[in-house]
Amino acid sequence: MQEWIKKADVLIEALPYMRRFQGQTLVIKYGGHAMKDEDLKRGFAQDIVLLKYLGLNPVVVHGGGPQISQTLKRMGIESRFIEGMRVTDGETMNVVEMVLVGKVNKEIVSLINTAGGRAVGLSGKDGQLIRAQKMHLYRPRGDEEPPEIIDIGMVGEVTAIQTGVIETLQASNFIPVIAPVGVGKEGETYNINADLVASQVAGALKAAKLILLTDVEGVLDPEGNVLSTLTRVDVLDGLDREIITGGMIPKVNCCLEALRNGVAKAHIINGRTPHSVLLEIFTDQGIGTQIICQ
């Protein structure tokens, strides 16, 4: 009996959050270890379906870097990275699109549909969802010298999000699942970082939340403790004092960009925790770091 009472308590705790977010859009970037472990994959799909049944509108943006690297290796194509960005020539871009759109995206769609949802896979080319342009990296060469411009191939940055296809799917109660492949002015294809795409999609949809699944607990303080809530000012201070470092820097910058574009809250959570999305949204404590404007 006590076990059933605890389950009832969990539902009561979740009730105000269900009421608050009903009808609102959540953009969830799906990546990291949560995309590799079979149990976590099934759990993530179940979480997304439950959100939909509770009246929320989840939009999934996924990565796929490890899967791309594995496929390139099998094909005898070397993976090269510059400052964390995959150098993407024409041959590599073909593999990136094949893996992200043709394999990873369809697997996620299938998992959600098997769990009882109605998911539809998209790439940035569908309805010109993700408009993009070529990205260049700039490397400083000294006070007297202009920066070195580094060409990393068909790597893009988002110029616009055309939300029409997403809104059409949501109106018909479908769950959009988006591969981070963009399209340029001349129809050229670009490989885009999934965190950046998720941030821009969330901003364009004025989402209630942007949730980034990672392989760490969240933003940590110098003692290694999770910082449960940060304001925009806190994040900027942490960057300035080099408390926030390494791979967390681009993630918090994506969160700040989403907040600037009208997203109410951004979250960085550990996708290795089973049902992490539900725990972050529907419990008082949450499990990761939430970033708010004030």
mmCIF file of N, CA, C and O in Angstrom, residues 1 5 11-12 62 65 72 76 90 98 103 137 141 174 177 179 198-199 228 258 274 278 291:
data_model
loop_
_atom_site.group_PDB
_atom_site.id
_atom_site.type_symbol
_atom_site.label_atom_id
_atom_site.label_comp_id
_atom_site.label_asym_id
_atom_site.label_seq_id
_atom_site.Cartn_x
_atom_site.Cartn_y
_atom_site.Cartn_z
ATOM 1 N N MET A 1 0.814 -1.210 0.000
ATOM 2 C CA MET A 1 0.000 0.000 0.000
ATOM 3 C C MET A 1 0.856 1.273 0.000
ATOM 4 O O MET A 1 0.548 2.246 -0.682
ATOM 5 N N ILE A 5 0.814 4.604 -2.454
ATOM 6 C CA ILE A 5 0.660 5.969 -1.930
ATOM 7 C C ILE A 5 1.778 6.870 -2.450
ATOM 8 O O ILE A 5 1.547 8.030 -2.825
ATOM 9 N N LEU A 11 2.237 11.845 -8.532
ATOM 10 C CA LEU A 11 1.265 12.442 -9.456
ATOM 11 C C LEU A 11 0.764 13.788 -8.931
ATOM 12 O O LEU A 11 0.600 14.749 -9.701
ATOM 13 N N ILE A 12 0.527 13.862 -7.622
ATOM 14 C CA ILE A 12 0.060 15.122 -7.029
ATOM 15 C C ILE A 12 1.124 16.201 -7.174
ATOM 16 O O ILE A 12 0.827 17.369 -7.474
ATOM 17 N N HIS A 62 17.586 16.243 -32.757
ATOM 18 C CA HIS A 62 18.561 15.226 -32.350
ATOM 19 C C HIS A 62 19.930 15.459 -32.983
ATOM 20 O O HIS A 62 20.056 16.089 -34.033
ATOM 21 N N GLY A 65 26.499 12.616 -33.863
ATOM 22 C CA GLY A 65 27.926 12.644 -34.154
ATOM 23 C C GLY A 65 28.606 11.288 -34.089
ATOM 24 O O GLY A 65 29.331 10.909 -35.024
ATOM 25 N N LEU A 72 31.534 6.797 -41.186
ATOM 26 C CA LEU A 72 32.691 7.271 -41.946
ATOM 27 C C LEU A 72 33.861 6.304 -41.811
ATOM 28 O O LEU A 72 34.559 6.002 -42.796
ATOM 29 N N GLY A 76 35.956 4.060 -44.644
ATOM 30 C CA GLY A 76 37.347 4.425 -44.870
ATOM 31 C C GLY A 76 37.581 5.906 -45.033
ATOM 32 O O GLY A 76 38.589 6.324 -45.616
ATOM 33 N N GLY A 90 32.314 17.528 -49.424
ATOM 34 C CA GLY A 90 31.131 17.022 -50.109
ATOM 35 C C GLY A 90 30.834 15.574 -49.806
ATOM 36 O O GLY A 90 29.681 15.190 -49.560
ATOM 37 N N MET A 98 22.941 11.194 -44.898
ATOM 38 C CA MET A 98 22.429 9.822 -44.927
ATOM 39 C C MET A 98 22.203 9.298 -43.514
ATOM 40 O O MET A 98 21.158 8.694 -43.218
ATOM 41 N N LYS A 103 18.884 7.456 -41.114
ATOM 42 C CA LYS A 103 19.031 6.395 -40.106
ATOM 43 C C LYS A 103 18.605 6.859 -38.718
ATOM 44 O O LYS A 103 17.648 6.334 -38.147
ATOM 45 N N LEU A 137 35.351 29.593 -39.291
ATOM 46 C CA LEU A 137 36.024 29.755 -38.009
ATOM 47 C C LEU A 137 37.124 30.800 -38.163
ATOM 48 O O LEU A 137 37.768 30.891 -39.208
ATOM 49 N N ARG A 141 45.667 35.768 -34.936
ATOM 50 C CA ARG A 141 47.074 35.598 -35.322
ATOM 51 C C ARG A 141 47.990 36.644 -34.686
ATOM 52 O O ARG A 141 49.157 36.704 -35.003
ATOM 53 N N PHE A 174 0.805 15.648 -34.268
ATOM 54 C CA PHE A 174 2.025 14.891 -34.535
ATOM 55 C C PHE A 174 3.178 15.476 -33.720
ATOM 56 O O PHE A 174 3.156 16.650 -33.332
ATOM 57 N N VAL A 177 10.187 15.475 -35.232
ATOM 58 C CA VAL A 177 11.537 15.025 -34.876
ATOM 59 C C VAL A 177 12.466 15.557 -35.957
ATOM 60 O O VAL A 177 12.353 15.171 -37.125
ATOM 61 N N ALA A 179 16.121 16.529 -37.784
ATOM 62 C CA ALA A 179 17.551 16.299 -38.002
ATOM 63 C C ALA A 179 18.217 17.637 -38.319
ATOM 64 O O ALA A 179 17.690 18.423 -39.117
ATOM 65 N N ALA A 198 18.481 23.425 -32.011
ATOM 66 C CA ALA A 198 17.456 23.368 -30.971
ATOM 67 C C ALA A 198 17.193 24.746 -30.374
ATOM 68 O O ALA A 198 16.040 25.128 -30.138
ATOM 69 N N SER A 199 18.260 25.505 -30.130
ATOM 70 C CA SER A 199 18.112 26.849 -29.581
ATOM 71 C C SER A 199 17.319 27.751 -30.520
ATOM 72 O O SER A 199 16.408 28.477 -30.094
ATOM 73 N N SER A 228 21.464 24.419 -9.454
ATOM 74 C CA SER A 228 20.116 24.080 -9.907
ATOM 75 C C SER A 228 19.454 25.209 -10.675
ATOM 76 O O SER A 228 18.678 24.955 -11.608
ATOM 77 N N ALA A 258 18.567 31.275 -26.667
ATOM 78 C CA ALA A 258 17.142 30.926 -26.615
ATOM 79 C C ALA A 258 16.373 31.905 -25.738
ATOM 80 O O ALA A 258 15.274 32.355 -26.098
ATOM 81 N N PRO A 274 17.510 7.816 -16.146
ATOM 82 C CA PRO A 274 16.246 7.359 -16.738
ATOM 83 C C PRO A 274 15.114 8.368 -16.511
ATOM 84 O O PRO A 274 14.969 8.924 -15.417
ATOM 85 N N LEU A 278 11.115 13.945 -17.773
ATOM 86 C CA LEU A 278 9.973 14.035 -16.858
ATOM 87 C C LEU A 278 10.396 14.537 -15.489
ATOM 88 O O LEU A 278 9.695 15.361 -14.868
ATOM 89 N N ILE A 291 18.154 27.637 -16.489
ATOM 90 C CA ILE A 291 18.669 28.997 -16.711
ATOM 91 C C ILE A 291 17.491 29.884 -17.046
ATOM 92 O O ILE A 291 16.704 29.585 -17.953
#
